[in-house]
């Protein structure tokens, strides 16, 4: 974050509460945002209404969709929501373009962030191309450091870009094997190693 201090000073502070819709498909990008506190969840919804989380933008990060919009003058193609209270610095498009043209350090920060987000998007696409949702779900559960997931099955399905019914069947199979315990709005992870092993190519 220290590298960004000078650039944060060039922008306008922005604070929004939890759940705020920061952008939606068709919106034009009005600023380059640097998140200083909190998380922005970026997701996309198809015509059938199915939603998948593309990535999250944390403190010190920038959004690849916003960068793309500013560089191409194209509107947003996804949604951005505040997860919890979010504070950020808003840099006007003219200032963004000027810094990008004249400041090598800013260029590096922008394109490093862009490359990192593209890498995350590639991982999401690769996961979606795998038809074995149970494998993706097992890997996702095994990666939860706190040992439990305080989310509904519908919310988990949204994270993975699949249907709730698919997640429900896989979770029930995991519970039958003793890997997890399903509660109301919460899943307790009992055997993360078994989930991780299954996620690498096991079979139900």
PDB file of C-alpha atoms in Angstrom:
ATOM      1  CA  UNK A   1       0.000   0.000   0.000  1.00  0.00           C
ATOM      2  CA  UNK A   2       2.921   2.352   0.674  1.00  0.00           C
ATOM      3  CA  UNK A   3       3.767   2.447  -3.054  1.00  0.00           C
ATOM      4  CA  UNK A   4       0.258   3.703  -3.744  1.00  0.00           C
ATOM      5  CA  UNK A   5       0.315   6.542  -1.203  1.00  0.00           C
ATOM      6  CA  UNK A   6       1.330   9.202  -3.716  1.00  0.00           C
ATOM      7  CA  UNK A   7      -1.391   8.122  -6.126  1.00  0.00           C
ATOM      8  CA  UNK A   8      -4.032   7.945  -3.417  1.00  0.00           C
ATOM      9  CA  UNK A   9      -3.279  11.612  -2.695  1.00  0.00           C
ATOM     10  CA  UNK A  10      -4.114  12.455  -6.317  1.00  0.00           C
ATOM     11  CA  UNK A  11      -7.646  11.084  -6.028  1.00  0.00           C
ATOM     12  CA  UNK A  12     -10.879  11.763  -4.183  1.00  0.00           C
ATOM     13  CA  UNK A  13     -11.823   9.657  -1.122  1.00  0.00           C
ATOM     14  CA  UNK A  14     -14.865   7.431  -1.529  1.00  0.00           C
ATOM     15  CA  UNK A  15     -16.742   5.497   1.170  1.00  0.00           C
ATOM     16  CA  UNK A  16     -19.693   3.164   0.612  1.00  0.00           C
ATOM     17  CA  UNK A  17     -21.623   0.810   2.931  1.00  0.00           C
ATOM     18  CA  UNK A  18     -21.979  -2.950   2.613  1.00  0.00           C
ATOM     19  CA  UNK A  19     -23.962  -4.114  -0.411  1.00  0.00           C
ATOM     20  CA  UNK A  20     -23.526  -0.938  -2.458  1.00  0.00           C
ATOM     21  CA  UNK A  21     -23.720  -1.525  -6.215  1.00  0.00           C
ATOM     22  CA  UNK A  22     -20.625   0.236  -7.551  1.00  0.00           C
ATOM     23  CA  UNK A  23     -21.158  -0.561 -11.223  1.00  0.00           C
ATOM     24  CA  UNK A  24     -23.412  -2.626 -13.489  1.00  0.00           C
ATOM     25  CA  UNK A  25     -23.425  -3.781 -17.130  1.00  0.00           C
ATOM     26  CA  UNK A  26     -23.776  -0.814 -19.470  1.00  0.00           C
ATOM     27  CA  UNK A  27     -22.330   1.711 -17.012  1.00  0.00           C
ATOM     28  CA  UNK A  28     -19.427   3.862 -18.152  1.00  0.00           C
ATOM     29  CA  UNK A  29     -16.348   3.981 -15.958  1.00  0.00           C
ATOM     30  CA  UNK A  30     -16.218   7.398 -14.312  1.00  0.00           C
ATOM     31  CA  UNK A  31     -13.005   6.824 -12.336  1.00  0.00           C
ATOM     32  CA  UNK A  32     -10.076   4.515 -11.638  1.00  0.00           C
ATOM     33  CA  UNK A  33     -10.614   3.147  -8.129  1.00  0.00           C
ATOM     34  CA  UNK A  34      -7.898   2.045  -5.720  1.00  0.00           C
ATOM     35  CA  UNK A  35      -9.427   0.157  -2.785  1.00  0.00           C
ATOM     36  CA  UNK A  36      -7.878   1.210   0.519  1.00  0.00           C
ATOM     37  CA  UNK A  37     -10.095  -0.787   2.874  1.00  0.00           C
ATOM     38  CA  UNK A  38     -12.669  -3.511   2.402  1.00  0.00           C
ATOM     39  CA  UNK A  39     -13.474  -5.747  -0.570  1.00  0.00           C
ATOM     40  CA  UNK A  40     -15.329  -5.299  -3.858  1.00  0.00           C
ATOM     41  CA  UNK A  41     -16.906  -8.450  -5.326  1.00  0.00           C
ATOM     42  CA  UNK A  42     -17.024  -8.519  -9.123  1.00  0.00           C
ATOM     43  CA  UNK A  43     -19.480 -10.902 -10.748  1.00  0.00           C
ATOM     44  CA  UNK A  44     -21.271 -11.615 -13.994  1.00  0.00           C
ATOM     45  CA  UNK A  45     -24.797 -12.853 -14.703  1.00  0.00           C
ATOM     46  CA  UNK A  46     -25.859 -14.593 -17.910  1.00  0.00           C
ATOM     47  CA  UNK A  47     -29.204 -14.340 -19.692  1.00  0.00           C
ATOM     48  CA  UNK A  48     -30.543 -17.328 -17.786  1.00  0.00           C
ATOM     49  CA  UNK A  49     -29.906 -15.515 -14.505  1.00  0.00           C
ATOM     50  CA  UNK A  50     -26.968 -17.632 -13.372  1.00  0.00           C
ATOM     51  CA  UNK A  51     -24.266 -15.632 -11.600  1.00  0.00           C
ATOM     52  CA  UNK A  52     -20.579 -16.388 -11.151  1.00  0.00           C
ATOM     53  CA  UNK A  53     -18.077 -14.476  -9.029  1.00  0.00           C
ATOM     54  CA  UNK A  54     -15.151 -13.441 -11.249  1.00  0.00           C
ATOM     55  CA  UNK A  55     -12.788 -12.070  -8.595  1.00  0.00           C
ATOM     56  CA  UNK A  56     -12.543  -9.828  -5.547  1.00  0.00           C
ATOM     57  CA  UNK A  57     -10.678  -6.534  -5.253  1.00  0.00           C
ATOM     58  CA  UNK A  58      -9.010  -5.960  -1.896  1.00  0.00           C
ATOM     59  CA  UNK A  59      -6.956  -3.190  -0.317  1.00  0.00           C
ATOM     60  CA  UNK A  60      -4.282  -1.910  -2.665  1.00  0.00           C
ATOM     61  CA  UNK A  61      -5.876  -3.634  -5.661  1.00  0.00           C
ATOM     62  CA  UNK A  62      -7.609  -2.262  -8.736  1.00  0.00           C
ATOM     63  CA  UNK A  63     -10.372  -3.719 -10.899  1.00  0.00           C
ATOM     64  CA  UNK A  64      -9.535  -5.187 -14.316  1.00  0.00           C
ATOM     65  CA  UNK A  65     -13.010  -4.363 -15.648  1.00  0.00           C
ATOM     66  CA  UNK A  66     -12.558  -0.723 -14.650  1.00  0.00           C
ATOM     67  CA  UNK A  67      -9.112  -0.600 -16.234  1.00  0.00           C
ATOM     68  CA  UNK A  68     -10.477  -2.182 -19.409  1.00  0.00           C
ATOM     69  CA  UNK A  69     -13.334   0.326 -19.569  1.00  0.00           C
ATOM     70  CA  UNK A  70     -10.963   3.279 -19.153  1.00  0.00           C
ATOM     71  CA  UNK A  71      -8.519   2.003 -21.772  1.00  0.00           C
ATOM     72  CA  UNK A  72     -11.140   1.026 -24.357  1.00  0.00           C
ATOM     73  CA  UNK A  73     -14.022   3.466 -23.651  1.00  0.00           C
ATOM     74  CA  UNK A  74     -16.311   0.440 -23.434  1.00  0.00           C
ATOM     75  CA  UNK A  75     -18.998   0.086 -20.733  1.00  0.00           C
ATOM     76  CA  UNK A  76     -18.875  -2.384 -17.885  1.00  0.00           C
ATOM     77  CA  UNK A  77     -19.903  -5.960 -18.623  1.00  0.00           C
ATOM     78  CA  UNK A  78     -20.284  -7.096 -15.016  1.00  0.00           C
ATOM     79  CA  UNK A  79     -21.402  -6.031 -11.548  1.00  0.00           C
ATOM     80  CA  UNK A  80     -19.335  -4.688  -8.658  1.00  0.00           C
ATOM     81  CA  UNK A  81     -20.660  -4.873  -5.066  1.00  0.00           C
ATOM     82  CA  UNK A  82     -19.151  -3.732  -1.783  1.00  0.00           C
ATOM     83  CA  UNK A  83     -18.618  -6.639   0.611  1.00  0.00           C
ATOM     84  CA  UNK A  84     -18.711  -4.865   3.932  1.00  0.00           C
ATOM     85  CA  UNK A  85     -17.886  -1.163   4.186  1.00  0.00           C
ATOM     86  CA  UNK A  86     -15.459  -0.101   1.468  1.00  0.00           C
ATOM     87  CA  UNK A  87     -13.191   2.934   1.276  1.00  0.00           C
ATOM     88  CA  UNK A  88     -11.354   3.765  -1.929  1.00  0.00           C
ATOM     89  CA  UNK A  89      -9.667   6.550  -3.837  1.00  0.00           C
ATOM     90  CA  UNK A  90     -11.294   7.712  -7.042  1.00  0.00           C
ATOM     91  CA  UNK A  91      -8.920   8.953  -9.771  1.00  0.00           C
ATOM     92  CA  UNK A  92     -10.572  10.794 -12.646  1.00  0.00           C
ATOM     93  CA  UNK A  93     -10.122   9.337 -16.164  1.00  0.00           C
ATOM     94  CA  UNK A  94      -8.059  12.306 -17.366  1.00  0.00           C
ATOM     95  CA  UNK A  95      -5.659  11.955 -14.414  1.00  0.00           C
ATOM     96  CA  UNK A  96      -5.514   8.188 -14.921  1.00  0.00           C
ATOM     97  CA  UNK A  97      -4.573   8.539 -18.591  1.00  0.00           C
ATOM     98  CA  UNK A  98      -1.999  11.251 -17.828  1.00  0.00           C
ATOM     99  CA  UNK A  99      -0.328   9.109 -15.159  1.00  0.00           C
ATOM    100  CA  UNK A 100      -0.384   6.095 -17.447  1.00  0.00           C
ATOM    101  CA  UNK A 101       1.410   8.043 -20.166  1.00  0.00           C
ATOM    102  CA  UNK A 102       3.991   9.827 -18.024  1.00  0.00           C
ATOM    103  CA  UNK A 103       4.625   7.786 -14.872  1.00  0.00           C
ATOM    104  CA  UNK A 104       6.459   4.426 -15.291  1.00  0.00           C
ATOM    105  CA  UNK A 105       5.716   3.410 -11.690  1.00  0.00           C
ATOM    106  CA  UNK A 106       1.994   3.955 -12.172  1.00  0.00           C
ATOM    107  CA  UNK A 107       2.154   2.036 -15.447  1.00  0.00           C
ATOM    108  CA  UNK A 108       3.754  -0.902 -13.660  1.00  0.00           C
ATOM    109  CA  UNK A 109       1.169  -0.868 -10.861  1.00  0.00           C
ATOM    110  CA  UNK A 110      -1.747  -0.741 -13.294  1.00  0.00           C
ATOM    111  CA  UNK A 111      -0.518  -3.481 -15.604  1.00  0.00           C
ATOM    112  CA  UNK A 112       0.707  -5.747 -12.820  1.00  0.00           C
ATOM    113  CA  UNK A 113      -2.759  -5.535 -11.291  1.00  0.00           C
ATOM    114  CA  UNK A 114      -4.305  -6.115 -14.711  1.00  0.00           C
ATOM    115  CA  UNK A 115      -2.174  -9.216 -15.293  1.00  0.00           C
ATOM    116  CA  UNK A 116      -3.011 -10.631 -11.851  1.00  0.00           C
ATOM    117  CA  UNK A 117      -6.745 -10.235 -12.431  1.00  0.00           C
ATOM    118  CA  UNK A 118      -6.538 -11.793 -15.906  1.00  0.00           C
ATOM    119  CA  UNK A 119      -4.821 -14.759 -14.285  1.00  0.00           C
ATOM    120  CA  UNK A 120      -7.679 -15.082 -11.799  1.00  0.00           C
ATOM    121  CA  UNK A 121     -10.234 -14.859 -14.615  1.00  0.00           C
ATOM    122  CA  UNK A 122      -8.394 -17.635 -16.463  1.00  0.00           C
ATOM    123  CA  UNK A 123      -8.636 -19.825 -13.365  1.00  0.00           C
ATOM    124  CA  UNK A 124     -12.387 -19.136 -13.148  1.00  0.00           C
ATOM    125  CA  UNK A 125     -12.864 -20.031 -16.814  1.00  0.00           C
ATOM    126  CA  UNK A 126     -10.847 -23.233 -16.426  1.00  0.00           C
ATOM    127  CA  UNK A 127     -12.958 -24.212 -13.426  1.00  0.00           C
ATOM    128  CA  UNK A 128     -16.192 -23.518 -15.303  1.00  0.00           C
ATOM    129  CA  UNK A 129     -15.013 -25.660 -18.205  1.00  0.00           C
ATOM    130  CA  UNK A 130     -14.658 -28.589 -15.803  1.00  0.00           C
ATOM    131  CA  UNK A 131     -18.043 -30.290 -15.688  1.00  0.00           C
ATOM    132  CA  UNK A 132     -17.211 -31.957 -12.379  1.00  0.00           C
ATOM    133  CA  UNK A 133     -18.691 -29.398 -10.019  1.00  0.00           C
ATOM    134  CA  UNK A 134     -18.032 -31.725  -7.074  1.00  0.00           C
ATOM    135  CA  UNK A 135     -14.283 -31.434  -7.709  1.00  0.00           C
ATOM    136  CA  UNK A 136     -14.390 -27.638  -7.814  1.00  0.00           C
ATOM    137  CA  UNK A 137     -16.576 -27.556  -4.701  1.00  0.00           C
ATOM    138  CA  UNK A 138     -14.204 -29.900  -2.839  1.00  0.00           C
ATOM    139  CA  UNK A 139     -11.204 -27.707  -3.679  1.00  0.00           C
ATOM    140  CA  UNK A 140     -13.124 -24.582  -2.697  1.00  0.00           C
ATOM    141  CA  UNK A 141     -14.149 -26.038   0.669  1.00  0.00           C
ATOM    142  CA  UNK A 142     -10.670 -27.388   1.400  1.00  0.00           C
ATOM    143  CA  UNK A 143      -9.229 -23.901   0.880  1.00  0.00           C
ATOM    144  CA  UNK A 144     -11.380 -22.309   3.615  1.00  0.00           C
ATOM    145  CA  UNK A 145      -8.822 -21.475   6.336  1.00  0.00           C
ATOM    146  CA  UNK A 146     -11.355 -20.982   9.133  1.00  0.00           C
ATOM    147  CA  UNK A 147     -12.697 -24.545   8.988  1.00  0.00           C
ATOM    148  CA  UNK A 148     -16.266 -23.517   8.268  1.00  0.00           C
ATOM    149  CA  UNK A 149     -18.305 -21.662   5.665  1.00  0.00           C
ATOM    150  CA  UNK A 150     -21.054 -19.301   6.822  1.00  0.00           C
ATOM    151  CA  UNK A 151     -22.920 -19.211   3.500  1.00  0.00           C
ATOM    152  CA  UNK A 152     -26.133 -20.659   2.101  1.00  0.00           C
ATOM    153  CA  UNK A 153     -26.006 -23.290  -0.607  1.00  0.00           C
ATOM    154  CA  UNK A 154     -27.389 -20.731  -3.058  1.00  0.00           C
ATOM    155  CA  UNK A 155     -24.511 -18.364  -2.238  1.00  0.00           C
ATOM    156  CA  UNK A 156     -21.965 -21.150  -2.708  1.00  0.00           C
ATOM    157  CA  UNK A 157     -23.549 -21.998  -6.066  1.00  0.00           C
ATOM    158  CA  UNK A 158     -23.139 -18.359  -7.068  1.00  0.00           C
ATOM    159  CA  UNK A 159     -19.469 -18.462  -6.093  1.00  0.00           C
ATOM    160  CA  UNK A 160     -18.930 -21.494  -8.315  1.00  0.00           C
ATOM    161  CA  UNK A 161     -21.197 -20.428 -11.177  1.00  0.00           C
ATOM    162  CA  UNK A 162     -23.511 -23.421 -10.954  1.00  0.00           C
ATOM    163  CA  UNK A 163     -27.011 -24.342  -9.784  1.00  0.00           C
ATOM    164  CA  UNK A 164     -27.951 -24.671  -6.114  1.00  0.00           C
ATOM    165  CA  UNK A 165     -29.293 -28.175  -6.723  1.00  0.00           C
ATOM    166  CA  UNK A 166     -25.890 -29.308  -8.027  1.00  0.00           C
ATOM    167  CA  UNK A 167     -24.142 -27.899  -4.951  1.00  0.00           C
ATOM    168  CA  UNK A 168     -26.732 -29.472  -2.655  1.00  0.00           C
ATOM    169  CA  UNK A 169     -26.185 -32.960  -4.110  1.00  0.00           C
ATOM    170  CA  UNK A 170     -22.399 -32.680  -3.859  1.00  0.00           C
ATOM    171  CA  UNK A 171     -22.538 -31.373  -0.279  1.00  0.00           C
ATOM    172  CA  UNK A 172     -24.823 -34.233   0.753  1.00  0.00           C
ATOM    173  CA  UNK A 173     -22.359 -36.718  -0.745  1.00  0.00           C
ATOM    174  CA  UNK A 174     -19.486 -35.064   1.159  1.00  0.00           C
ATOM    175  CA  UNK A 175     -21.492 -35.197   4.394  1.00  0.00           C
ATOM    176  CA  UNK A 176     -22.302 -38.885   3.856  1.00  0.00           C
ATOM    177  CA  UNK A 177     -18.552 -39.525   3.639  1.00  0.00           C
ATOM    178  CA  UNK A 178     -17.936 -37.659   6.886  1.00  0.00           C
ATOM    179  CA  UNK A 179     -15.942 -34.860   5.265  1.00  0.00           C
ATOM    180  CA  UNK A 180     -18.290 -32.035   6.280  1.00  0.00           C
ATOM    181  CA  UNK A 181     -21.285 -31.326   8.484  1.00  0.00           C
ATOM    182  CA  UNK A 182     -24.124 -29.303   6.991  1.00  0.00           C
ATOM    183  CA  UNK A 183     -25.938 -26.853   9.254  1.00  0.00           C
ATOM    184  CA  UNK A 184     -28.436 -24.096   8.621  1.00  0.00           C
ATOM    185  CA  UNK A 185     -26.553 -21.472   6.605  1.00  0.00           C
ATOM    186  CA  UNK A 186     -23.231 -22.988   7.627  1.00  0.00           C
ATOM    187  CA  UNK A 187     -20.947 -25.875   6.695  1.00  0.00           C
ATOM    188  CA  UNK A 188     -18.333 -27.252   9.085  1.00  0.00           C
ATOM    189  CA  UNK A 189     -15.297 -28.775   7.397  1.00  0.00           C
ATOM    190  CA  UNK A 190     -14.274 -31.973   9.194  1.00  0.00           C
ATOM    191  CA  UNK A 191     -11.709 -33.477   6.811  1.00  0.00           C
ATOM    192  CA  UNK A 192     -10.054 -30.799   4.633  1.00  0.00           C
ATOM    193  CA  UNK A 193      -7.362 -33.242   3.483  1.00  0.00           C
ATOM    194  CA  UNK A 194      -9.974 -35.621   2.105  1.00  0.00           C
ATOM    195  CA  UNK A 195     -11.715 -32.751   0.315  1.00  0.00           C
ATOM    196  CA  UNK A 196      -8.429 -31.560  -1.144  1.00  0.00           C
ATOM    197  CA  UNK A 197      -7.570 -35.063  -2.367  1.00  0.00           C
ATOM    198  CA  UNK A 198     -11.002 -35.449  -3.942  1.00  0.00           C
ATOM    199  CA  UNK A 199     -10.626 -32.059  -5.586  1.00  0.00           C
ATOM    200  CA  UNK A 200      -7.526 -33.295  -7.360  1.00  0.00           C
ATOM    201  CA  UNK A 201      -9.537 -35.885  -9.256  1.00  0.00           C
ATOM    202  CA  UNK A 202     -11.447 -38.194  -6.969  1.00  0.00           C
ATOM    203  CA  UNK A 203     -14.788 -39.753  -7.849  1.00  0.00           C
ATOM    204  CA  UNK A 204     -18.095 -39.816  -6.056  1.00  0.00           C
TER     205      UNK A 204
END
